[in-house]
Amino acid sequence: MGISPTKARRVVDLVRGLPAKEALTVLKFAPQAASETVYKVLASAVANAENNERLDPDSLLVRAAYVDEGPTLKRFRPRAQGRAYRIRKRTCHITIEVESVLVGGRRGRTAAPAKAAPARPRPRRRRPRPHR
């Protein structure tokens, strides 16, 4: 996603361990910009658990939620006296796993983790030609 991992981690830490419905409510009213993206990933995880795993959406709990660093896009900005500064546009991979809480006195099943769409693949770098 087009958010830096540190900003996304602040939001993901809010919902880890909460019931899924409550986590969606927390994300809906969180002031951070990253909460919209995390909301979409969590809603996708709940929908996957409901449709693919046949789990009850009201009994889901956010089991694991973490943010990994994605590829960094490098851009350059002109500066004074002909210099150029590198701008790093960081991206991240958001993963949220939900599970069904205690059903009938035993631990419920776990749904497959929902992941944010991966960023575009990096272009292949050409090797510099040797000097002659």
mmCIF file of C-alpha atoms in Angstrom:
data_model
loop_
_atom_site.group_PDB
_atom_site.id
_atom_site.type_symbol
_atom_site.label_atom_id
_atom_site.label_comp_id
_atom_site.label_asym_id
_atom_site.label_seq_id
_atom_site.Cartn_x
_atom_site.Cartn_y
_atom_site.Cartn_z
ATOM 1 C CA MET A 1 0.000 0.000 0.000
ATOM 2 C CA GLY A 2 1.124 3.550 -0.478
ATOM 3 C CA ILE A 3 1.624 4.232 3.236
ATOM 4 C CA SER A 4 4.845 4.077 5.202
ATOM 5 C CA PRO A 5 5.065 1.037 7.498
ATOM 6 C CA THR A 6 5.488 3.107 10.670
ATOM 7 C CA LYS A 7 2.247 5.020 10.036
ATOM 8 C CA ALA A 8 0.354 1.813 9.259
ATOM 9 C CA ARG A 9 1.720 0.076 12.393
ATOM 10 C CA ARG A 10 0.252 2.828 14.602
ATOM 11 C CA VAL A 11 -3.211 1.973 13.294
ATOM 12 C CA VAL A 12 -2.787 -1.814 13.257
ATOM 13 C CA ASP A 13 -1.759 -1.750 16.933
ATOM 14 C CA LEU A 14 -5.200 -0.299 17.764
ATOM 15 C CA VAL A 15 -7.125 -3.343 16.493
ATOM 16 C CA ARG A 16 -4.915 -6.319 17.339
ATOM 17 C CA GLY A 17 -6.840 -8.725 19.607
ATOM 18 C CA LEU A 18 -10.225 -6.992 19.287
ATOM 19 C CA PRO A 19 -13.423 -8.610 17.995
ATOM 20 C CA ALA A 20 -13.703 -7.938 14.258
ATOM 21 C CA LYS A 21 -16.905 -5.861 14.458
ATOM 22 C CA GLU A 22 -15.450 -3.685 17.202
ATOM 23 C CA ALA A 23 -12.172 -3.305 15.277
ATOM 24 C CA LEU A 24 -14.071 -2.102 12.204
ATOM 25 C CA THR A 25 -15.827 0.511 14.332
ATOM 26 C CA VAL A 26 -12.528 1.677 15.846
ATOM 27 C CA LEU A 27 -10.986 2.018 12.382
ATOM 28 C CA LYS A 28 -13.998 3.889 11.018
ATOM 29 C CA PHE A 29 -13.540 6.669 13.586
ATOM 30 C CA ALA A 30 -9.737 6.701 13.887
ATOM 31 C CA PRO A 31 -8.270 10.029 12.735
ATOM 32 C CA GLN A 32 -5.200 8.566 11.009
ATOM 33 C CA ALA A 33 -5.158 8.434 7.210
ATOM 34 C CA ALA A 34 -3.881 4.839 7.295
ATOM 35 C CA SER A 35 -7.037 3.680 9.084
ATOM 36 C CA GLU A 36 -8.985 3.700 5.801
ATOM 37 C CA THR A 37 -6.584 1.221 4.200
ATOM 38 C CA VAL A 38 -6.458 -1.013 7.286
ATOM 39 C CA TYR A 39 -10.278 -0.906 7.410
ATOM 40 C CA LYS A 40 -10.450 -2.243 3.844
ATOM 41 C CA VAL A 41 -7.999 -5.057 4.612
ATOM 42 C CA LEU A 42 -9.925 -6.067 7.751
ATOM 43 C CA ALA A 43 -13.269 -5.935 5.926
ATOM 44 C CA SER A 44 -11.759 -8.184 3.253
ATOM 45 C CA ALA A 45 -10.547 -10.645 5.909
ATOM 46 C CA VAL A 46 -14.025 -10.774 7.471
ATOM 47 C CA ALA A 47 -15.663 -11.298 4.067
ATOM 48 C CA ASN A 48 -13.181 -14.072 3.206
ATOM 49 C CA ALA A 49 -13.869 -15.821 6.516
ATOM 50 C CA GLU A 50 -17.615 -15.561 5.970
ATOM 51 C CA ASN A 51 -17.722 -16.665 2.321
ATOM 52 C CA ASN A 52 -14.744 -19.024 1.953
ATOM 53 C CA GLU A 53 -14.501 -20.578 5.428
ATOM 54 C CA ARG A 54 -18.229 -20.392 6.343
ATOM 55 C CA LEU A 55 -17.484 -18.677 9.678
ATOM 56 C CA ASP A 56 -19.931 -16.450 11.542
ATOM 57 C CA PRO A 57 -18.796 -12.813 11.105
ATOM 58 C CA ASP A 58 -20.065 -11.892 14.601
ATOM 59 C CA SER A 59 -17.781 -14.451 16.275
ATOM 60 C CA LEU A 60 -14.561 -13.331 14.549
ATOM 61 C CA LEU A 61 -11.560 -12.004 16.444
ATOM 62 C CA VAL A 62 -8.463 -10.270 15.042
ATOM 63 C CA ARG A 63 -5.883 -12.940 15.854
ATOM 64 C CA ALA A 64 -2.803 -11.423 14.242
ATOM 65 C CA ALA A 65 -2.188 -8.113 12.522
ATOM 66 C CA TYR A 66 1.188 -6.953 11.310
ATOM 67 C CA VAL A 67 2.781 -4.642 8.778
ATOM 68 C CA ASP A 68 5.833 -5.558 6.716
ATOM 69 C CA GLU A 69 7.924 -3.196 4.667
ATOM 70 C CA GLY A 70 7.300 -3.186 0.926
ATOM 71 C CA PRO A 71 9.427 -1.882 -1.922
ATOM 72 C CA THR A 72 10.616 1.712 -1.625
ATOM 73 C CA LEU A 73 10.066 3.976 -4.609
ATOM 74 C CA LYS A 74 12.985 6.349 -5.089
ATOM 75 C CA ARG A 75 12.340 9.811 -6.467
ATOM 76 C CA PHE A 76 14.565 12.866 -6.810
ATOM 77 C CA ARG A 77 13.834 16.479 -5.937
ATOM 78 C CA PRO A 78 15.856 19.400 -7.291
ATOM 79 C CA ARG A 79 17.685 21.450 -4.661
ATOM 80 C CA ALA A 80 19.864 24.528 -4.595
ATOM 81 C CA GLN A 81 23.027 24.829 -6.721
ATOM 82 C CA GLY A 82 22.126 21.960 -9.032
ATOM 83 C CA ARG A 83 21.968 19.280 -6.379
ATOM 84 C CA ALA A 84 19.344 16.553 -6.154
ATOM 85 C CA TYR A 85 17.905 15.055 -2.976
ATOM 86 C CA ARG A 86 16.505 11.541 -2.874
ATOM 87 C CA ILE A 87 12.901 11.177 -1.751
ATOM 88 C CA ARG A 88 11.970 7.719 -0.475
ATOM 89 C CA LYS A 89 8.302 6.824 -0.954
ATOM 90 C CA ARG A 90 7.887 3.858 1.345
ATOM 91 C CA THR A 91 5.239 1.193 0.869
ATOM 92 C CA CYS A 92 4.039 -1.628 3.099
ATOM 93 C CA HIS A 93 2.256 -4.980 3.136
ATOM 94 C CA ILE A 94 -0.592 -5.184 5.662
ATOM 95 C CA THR A 95 -1.618 -8.657 6.894
ATOM 96 C CA ILE A 96 -4.595 -9.326 9.154
ATOM 97 C CA GLU A 97 -5.632 -12.806 10.344
ATOM 98 C CA VAL A 98 -9.041 -13.441 11.896
ATOM 99 C CA GLU A 99 -10.273 -16.474 13.805
ATOM 100 C CA SER A 100 -13.568 -17.656 15.184
ATOM 101 C CA VAL A 101 -13.671 -17.316 18.985
ATOM 102 C CA LEU A 102 -14.737 -20.080 21.369
ATOM 103 C CA VAL A 103 -17.595 -21.987 19.777
ATOM 104 C CA GLY A 104 -19.129 -24.746 21.919
ATOM 105 C CA GLY A 105 -16.315 -24.716 24.493
ATOM 106 C CA ARG A 106 -13.475 -25.285 22.021
ATOM 107 C CA ARG A 107 -11.283 -23.000 20.014
ATOM 108 C CA GLY A 108 -12.712 -22.094 16.623
ATOM 109 C CA ARG A 109 -11.180 -22.346 13.201
ATOM 110 C CA THR A 110 -8.787 -19.821 11.713
ATOM 111 C CA ALA A 111 -9.470 -18.164 8.399
ATOM 112 C CA ALA A 112 -6.788 -17.574 5.813
ATOM 113 C CA PRO A 113 -4.958 -14.248 6.302
ATOM 114 C CA ALA A 114 -6.059 -11.289 4.206
ATOM 115 C CA LYS A 115 -3.266 -9.351 2.615
ATOM 116 C CA ALA A 116 -3.217 -6.009 0.931
ATOM 117 C CA ALA A 117 -2.507 -6.089 -2.773
ATOM 118 C CA PRO A 118 1.250 -6.175 -3.350
ATOM 119 C CA ALA A 119 2.883 -3.165 -4.901
ATOM 120 C CA ARG A 120 3.965 -3.210 -8.536
ATOM 121 C CA PRO A 121 7.091 -5.271 -9.206
ATOM 122 C CA ARG A 122 10.289 -3.315 -9.357
ATOM 123 C CA PRO A 123 11.781 -2.740 -12.798
ATOM 124 C CA ARG A 124 14.837 -4.802 -13.601
ATOM 125 C CA ARG A 125 18.087 -2.944 -13.158
ATOM 126 C CA ARG A 126 20.530 -2.963 -15.994
ATOM 127 C CA ARG A 127 24.133 -3.648 -15.171
ATOM 128 C CA PRO A 128 26.539 -0.805 -15.867
ATOM 129 C CA ARG A 129 28.814 -1.429 -18.802
ATOM 130 C CA PRO A 130 32.505 -1.841 -17.941
ATOM 131 C CA HIS A 131 34.833 1.046 -18.795
ATOM 132 C CA ARG A 132 37.290 0.454 -21.627
#
